[in-house]
Tab-separated table of C-alpha atoms in Angstrom:
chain	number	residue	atom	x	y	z
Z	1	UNK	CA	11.083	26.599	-111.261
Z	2	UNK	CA	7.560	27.463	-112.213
Z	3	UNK	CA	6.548	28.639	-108.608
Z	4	UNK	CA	10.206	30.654	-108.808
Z	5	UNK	CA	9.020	32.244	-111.896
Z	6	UNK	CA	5.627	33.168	-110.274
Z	7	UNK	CA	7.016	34.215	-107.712
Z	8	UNK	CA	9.249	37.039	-109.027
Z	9	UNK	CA	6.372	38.195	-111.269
Z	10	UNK	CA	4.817	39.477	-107.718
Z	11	UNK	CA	1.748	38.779	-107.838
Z	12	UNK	CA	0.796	38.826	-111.402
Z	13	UNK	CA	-0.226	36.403	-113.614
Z	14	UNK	CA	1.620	35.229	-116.396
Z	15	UNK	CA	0.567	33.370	-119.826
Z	16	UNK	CA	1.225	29.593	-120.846
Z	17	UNK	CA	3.705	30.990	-123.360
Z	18	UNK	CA	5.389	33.054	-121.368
Z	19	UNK	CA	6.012	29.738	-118.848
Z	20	UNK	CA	7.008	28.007	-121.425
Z	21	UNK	CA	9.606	30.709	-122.480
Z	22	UNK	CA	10.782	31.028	-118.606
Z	23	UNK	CA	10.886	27.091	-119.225
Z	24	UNK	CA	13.454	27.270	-121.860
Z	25	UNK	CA	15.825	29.481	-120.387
Z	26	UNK	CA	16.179	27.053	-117.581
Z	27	UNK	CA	16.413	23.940	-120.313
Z	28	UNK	CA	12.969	22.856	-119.787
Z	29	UNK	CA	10.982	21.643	-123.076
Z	30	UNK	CA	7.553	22.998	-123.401
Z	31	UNK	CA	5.454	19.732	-122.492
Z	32	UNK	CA	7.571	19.297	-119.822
Z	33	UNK	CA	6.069	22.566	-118.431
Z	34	UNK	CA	3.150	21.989	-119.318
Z	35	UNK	CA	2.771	18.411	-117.016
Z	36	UNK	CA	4.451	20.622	-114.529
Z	37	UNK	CA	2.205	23.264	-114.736
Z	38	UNK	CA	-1.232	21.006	-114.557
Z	39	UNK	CA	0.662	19.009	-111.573
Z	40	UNK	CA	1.078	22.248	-109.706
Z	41	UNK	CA	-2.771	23.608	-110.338
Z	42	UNK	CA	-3.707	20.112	-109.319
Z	43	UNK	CA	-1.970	20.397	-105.907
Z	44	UNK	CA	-3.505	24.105	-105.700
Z	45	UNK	CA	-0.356	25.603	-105.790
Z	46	UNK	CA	-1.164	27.613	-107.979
Z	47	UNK	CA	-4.138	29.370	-110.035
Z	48	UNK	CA	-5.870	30.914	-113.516
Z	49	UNK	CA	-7.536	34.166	-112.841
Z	50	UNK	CA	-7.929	33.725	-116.905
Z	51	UNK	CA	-7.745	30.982	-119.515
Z	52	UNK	CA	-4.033	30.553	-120.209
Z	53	UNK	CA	-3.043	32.214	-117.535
Z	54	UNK	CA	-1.444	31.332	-114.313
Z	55	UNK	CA	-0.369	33.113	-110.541
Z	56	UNK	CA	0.652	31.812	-107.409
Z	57	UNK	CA	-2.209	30.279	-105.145
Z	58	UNK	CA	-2.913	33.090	-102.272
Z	59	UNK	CA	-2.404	30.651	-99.358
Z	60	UNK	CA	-1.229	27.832	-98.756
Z	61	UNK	CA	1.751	25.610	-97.207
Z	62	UNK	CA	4.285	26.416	-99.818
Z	63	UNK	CA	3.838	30.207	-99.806
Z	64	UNK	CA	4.474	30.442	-96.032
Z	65	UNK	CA	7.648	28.742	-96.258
Z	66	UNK	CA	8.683	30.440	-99.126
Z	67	UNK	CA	8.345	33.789	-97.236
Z	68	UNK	CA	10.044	32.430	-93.833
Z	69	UNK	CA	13.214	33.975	-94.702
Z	70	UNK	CA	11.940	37.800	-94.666
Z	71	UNK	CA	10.512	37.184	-90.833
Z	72	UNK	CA	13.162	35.516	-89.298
Z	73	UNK	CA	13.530	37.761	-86.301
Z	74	UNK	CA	9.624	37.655	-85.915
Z	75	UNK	CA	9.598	33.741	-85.489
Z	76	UNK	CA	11.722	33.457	-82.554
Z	77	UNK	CA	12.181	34.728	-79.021
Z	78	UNK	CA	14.845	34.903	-75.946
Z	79	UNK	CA	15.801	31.215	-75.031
Z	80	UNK	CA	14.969	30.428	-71.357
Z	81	UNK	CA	17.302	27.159	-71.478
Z	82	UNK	CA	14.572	25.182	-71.915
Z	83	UNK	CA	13.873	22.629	-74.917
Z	84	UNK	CA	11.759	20.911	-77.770
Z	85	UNK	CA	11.618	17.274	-77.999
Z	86	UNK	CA	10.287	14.808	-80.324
Z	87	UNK	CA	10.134	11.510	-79.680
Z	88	UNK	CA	9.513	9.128	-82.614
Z	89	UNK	CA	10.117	5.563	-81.519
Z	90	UNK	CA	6.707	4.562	-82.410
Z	91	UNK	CA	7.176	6.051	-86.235
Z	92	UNK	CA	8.131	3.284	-88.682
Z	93	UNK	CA	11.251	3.172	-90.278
Z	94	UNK	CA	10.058	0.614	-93.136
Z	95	UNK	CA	8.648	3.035	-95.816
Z	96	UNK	CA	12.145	5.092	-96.669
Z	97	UNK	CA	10.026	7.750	-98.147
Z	98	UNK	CA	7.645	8.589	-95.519
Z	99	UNK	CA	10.330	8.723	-93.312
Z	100	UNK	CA	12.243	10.980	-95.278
Z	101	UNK	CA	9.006	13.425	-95.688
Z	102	UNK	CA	8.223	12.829	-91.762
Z	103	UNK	CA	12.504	13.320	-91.001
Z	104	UNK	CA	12.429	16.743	-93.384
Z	105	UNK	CA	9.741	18.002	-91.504
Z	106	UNK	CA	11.391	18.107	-87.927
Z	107	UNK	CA	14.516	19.508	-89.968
Z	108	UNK	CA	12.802	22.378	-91.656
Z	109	UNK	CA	12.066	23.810	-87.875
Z	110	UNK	CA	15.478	23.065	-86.712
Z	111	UNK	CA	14.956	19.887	-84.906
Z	112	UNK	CA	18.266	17.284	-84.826
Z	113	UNK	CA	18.261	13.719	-84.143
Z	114	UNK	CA	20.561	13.808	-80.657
Z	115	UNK	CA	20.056	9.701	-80.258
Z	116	UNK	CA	17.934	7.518	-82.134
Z	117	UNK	CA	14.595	8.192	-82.294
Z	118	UNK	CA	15.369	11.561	-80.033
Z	119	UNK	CA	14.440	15.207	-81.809
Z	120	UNK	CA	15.497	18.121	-80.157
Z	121	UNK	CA	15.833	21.647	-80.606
Z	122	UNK	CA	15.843	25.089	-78.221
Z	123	UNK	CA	12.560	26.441	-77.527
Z	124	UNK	CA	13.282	29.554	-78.916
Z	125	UNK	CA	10.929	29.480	-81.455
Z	126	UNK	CA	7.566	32.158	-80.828
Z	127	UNK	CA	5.113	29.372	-81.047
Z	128	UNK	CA	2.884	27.712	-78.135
Z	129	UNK	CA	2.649	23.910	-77.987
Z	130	UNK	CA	-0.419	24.289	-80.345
Z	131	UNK	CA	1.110	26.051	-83.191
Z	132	UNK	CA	4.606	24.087	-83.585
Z	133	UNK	CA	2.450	21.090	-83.756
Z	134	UNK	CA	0.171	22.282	-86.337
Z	135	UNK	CA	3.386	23.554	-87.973
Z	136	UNK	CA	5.221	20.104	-87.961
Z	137	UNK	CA	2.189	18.003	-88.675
Z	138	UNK	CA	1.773	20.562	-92.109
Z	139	UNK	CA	4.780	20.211	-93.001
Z	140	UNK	CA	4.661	16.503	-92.959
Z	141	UNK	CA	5.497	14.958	-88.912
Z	142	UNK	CA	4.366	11.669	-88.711
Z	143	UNK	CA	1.008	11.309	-86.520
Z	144	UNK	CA	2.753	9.356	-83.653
Z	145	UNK	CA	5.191	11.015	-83.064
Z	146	UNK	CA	5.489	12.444	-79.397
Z	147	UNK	CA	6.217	15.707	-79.378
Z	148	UNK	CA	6.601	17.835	-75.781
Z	149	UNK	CA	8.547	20.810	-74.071
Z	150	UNK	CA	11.739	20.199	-71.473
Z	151	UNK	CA	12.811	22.211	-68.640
Z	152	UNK	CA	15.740	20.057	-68.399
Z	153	UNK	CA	17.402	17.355	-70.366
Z	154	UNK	CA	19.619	14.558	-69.919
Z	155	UNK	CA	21.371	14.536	-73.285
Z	156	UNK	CA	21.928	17.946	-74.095
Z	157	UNK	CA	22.846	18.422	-77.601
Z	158	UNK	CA	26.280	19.361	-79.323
Z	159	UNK	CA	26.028	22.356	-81.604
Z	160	UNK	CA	27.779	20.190	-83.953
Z	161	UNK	CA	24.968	18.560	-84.516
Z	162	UNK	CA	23.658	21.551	-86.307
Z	163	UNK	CA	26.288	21.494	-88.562
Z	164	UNK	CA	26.858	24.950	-88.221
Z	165	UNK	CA	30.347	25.349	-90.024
Z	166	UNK	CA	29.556	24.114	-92.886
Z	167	UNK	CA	26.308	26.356	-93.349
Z	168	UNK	CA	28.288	29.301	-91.717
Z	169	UNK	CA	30.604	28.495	-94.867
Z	170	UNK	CA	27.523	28.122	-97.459
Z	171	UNK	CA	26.168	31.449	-96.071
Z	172	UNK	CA	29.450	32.855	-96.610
Z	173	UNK	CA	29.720	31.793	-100.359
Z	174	UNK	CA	26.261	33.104	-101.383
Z	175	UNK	CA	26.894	36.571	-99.692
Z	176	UNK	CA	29.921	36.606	-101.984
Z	177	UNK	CA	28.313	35.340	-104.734
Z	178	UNK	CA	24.875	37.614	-104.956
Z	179	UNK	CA	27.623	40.245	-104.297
Z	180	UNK	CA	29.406	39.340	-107.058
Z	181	UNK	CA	25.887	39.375	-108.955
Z	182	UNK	CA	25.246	43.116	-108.178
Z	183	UNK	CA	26.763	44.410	-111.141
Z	184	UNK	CA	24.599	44.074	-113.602
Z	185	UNK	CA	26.877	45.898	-116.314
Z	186	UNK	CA	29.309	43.096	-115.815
Z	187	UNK	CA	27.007	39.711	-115.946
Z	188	UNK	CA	24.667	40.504	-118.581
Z	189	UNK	CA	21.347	41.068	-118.849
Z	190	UNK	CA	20.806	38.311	-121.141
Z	191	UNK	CA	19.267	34.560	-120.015
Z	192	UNK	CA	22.490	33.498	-118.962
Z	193	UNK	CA	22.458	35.892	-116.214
Z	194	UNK	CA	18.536	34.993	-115.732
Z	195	UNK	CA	19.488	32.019	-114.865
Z	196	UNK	CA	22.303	32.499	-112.733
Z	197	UNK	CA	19.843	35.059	-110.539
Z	198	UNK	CA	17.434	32.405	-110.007
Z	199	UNK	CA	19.705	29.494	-109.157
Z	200	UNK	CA	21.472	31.760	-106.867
Z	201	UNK	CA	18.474	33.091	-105.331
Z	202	UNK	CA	16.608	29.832	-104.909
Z	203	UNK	CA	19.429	28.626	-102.760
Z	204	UNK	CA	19.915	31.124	-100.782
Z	205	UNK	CA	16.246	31.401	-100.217
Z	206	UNK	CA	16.602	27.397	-99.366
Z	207	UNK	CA	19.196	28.173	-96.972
Z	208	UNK	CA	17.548	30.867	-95.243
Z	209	UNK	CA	14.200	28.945	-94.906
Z	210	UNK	CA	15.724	25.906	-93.678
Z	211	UNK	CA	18.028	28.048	-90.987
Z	212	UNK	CA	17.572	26.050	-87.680
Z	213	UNK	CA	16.915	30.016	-85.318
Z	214	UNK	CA	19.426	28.663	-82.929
Z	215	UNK	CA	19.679	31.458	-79.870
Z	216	UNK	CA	21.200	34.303	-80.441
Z	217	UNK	CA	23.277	33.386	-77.471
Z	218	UNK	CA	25.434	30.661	-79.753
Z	219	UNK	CA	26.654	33.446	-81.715
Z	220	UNK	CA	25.970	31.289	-84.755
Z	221	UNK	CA	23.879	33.739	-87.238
Z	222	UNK	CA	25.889	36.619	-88.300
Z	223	UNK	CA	26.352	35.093	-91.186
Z	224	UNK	CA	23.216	34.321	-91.775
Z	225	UNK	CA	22.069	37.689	-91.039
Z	226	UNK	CA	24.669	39.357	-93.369
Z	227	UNK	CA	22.993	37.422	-96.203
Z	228	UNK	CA	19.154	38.070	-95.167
Z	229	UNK	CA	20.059	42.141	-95.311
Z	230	UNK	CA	21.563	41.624	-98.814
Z	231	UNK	CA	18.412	39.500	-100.507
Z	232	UNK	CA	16.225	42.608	-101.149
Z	233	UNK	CA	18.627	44.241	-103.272
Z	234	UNK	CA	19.349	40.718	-104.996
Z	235	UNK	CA	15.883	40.009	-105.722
Z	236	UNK	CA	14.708	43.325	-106.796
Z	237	UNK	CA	17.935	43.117	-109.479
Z	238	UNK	CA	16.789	39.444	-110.413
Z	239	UNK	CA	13.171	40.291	-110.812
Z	240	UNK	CA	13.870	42.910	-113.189
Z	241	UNK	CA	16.224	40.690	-115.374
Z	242	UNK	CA	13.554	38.354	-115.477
Z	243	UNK	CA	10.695	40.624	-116.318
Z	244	UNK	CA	12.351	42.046	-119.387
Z	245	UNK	CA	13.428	38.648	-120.853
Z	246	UNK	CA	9.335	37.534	-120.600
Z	247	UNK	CA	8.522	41.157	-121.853
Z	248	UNK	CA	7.049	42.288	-118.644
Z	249	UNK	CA	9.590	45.175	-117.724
């Protein structure tokens, strides 16, 4: 929530009070934010340009995957039929929650699990060998994994494995939700509607960063794309609610 908050404050910083008032309108208690706040600094997430005061770090891991979703079209490229595959036989399944971290990574670039211990995804993606590795390892890819590029593949995967109806039908709901959102006369400008713009937008913003960039060719992202054209708008609307309620506006 606190890197949310940061985030729609665009770059400037804001005080420990004003945290802590962001804090409460999302049901937070002030020491709660505070821990938060000194876990986030220690992580260097984020930064004080001045005592008491806190912005978003300038780089970093988080930042560029919080931004995926305005570049979508930029990270991928025609599909020549040919394929990403990781192969993780030789990652251990003991430790549940370094699998899950090493598993999420090879999700958040689209990657399913076609047979055991089999990741694969269309090399569609505008990345040479070099940067998807670098890319997967950040984000968490265990260190033996084996990760290469297929002309052709034995086990080609279904599209169901994608699960694409069911996020064709979540990108569905949040277009008619923010829609629903963009009269502002009608929800409030009070922290109720705060807080319905920022659960609204972090999800969607989830959503968008976690979208597999299947081919074009599946005809699988109009949805998708119907949403991404009606964030600005959103945002710019939230941001503003926000930035009156902490006194910024």
């Amino acid at each position: 929530m606190i890197l949310d908050v940061l985030s729609a404050a665009e770059g400037m910083a804001l005080s420990a009070p004003q945290l802590a008032r962001s804090g409460e309108m999302m049901g937070f208690t002030p020491g709660s934010m505070r821990v938060a706040t000194s876990r986030l600094a220690s992580e260097a997430l984020i930064e004080s340009p001045r005592r008491g005061e806190w912005k978003l770090a300038k780089t970093g891991t988080w930042i560029e995957e919080q931004t995926r979703w305005t570049r979508l079209q930029d990270l991928v490229q025609p599909w020549q039929q040919d394929w990403w595959v990781v192969m993780t036989q030789l990652v251990p399944r003991a430790s549940r929650p370094k699998w899950r971290k090493h598993e999420n990574a090879l999700w958040h670039r689209g990657f399913v699990e076609a047979q055991r211990d089999y990741f694969i995804r269309p090399a569609n993606l505008a990345l040479n060998f070099e940067q998807l590795l670098g890319e997967l390892r950040a984000l968490g890819m265990a260190e033996a994994s084996l990760v290469f590029r297929a002309t052709e593949v034995s086990d080609s995967p279904d599209l169901a494995l994608w699960d694409t109806t069911n996020r064709k039908a979540l990108y569905h709901a949040l277009c008619m939700e923010i829609e629903s959102l963009a009269d502002s006369d009608k929800q409030g400008r009070d922290s109720d509607a705060c807080r319905h713009f920022l659960r609204v937008g972090r999800k969607a913003i989830w959503a968008l960063n976690t979208d597999p960039l299947l081919p074009e060719s599946w005809g699988t992202n109009a949805d998708r794309d119907r949403l991404v054209a009606l964030m600005p708008g959103f945002i710019t609307q939230g941001r503003k609610l926000w930035l009156e309620q902490l006194d910024l506006a």
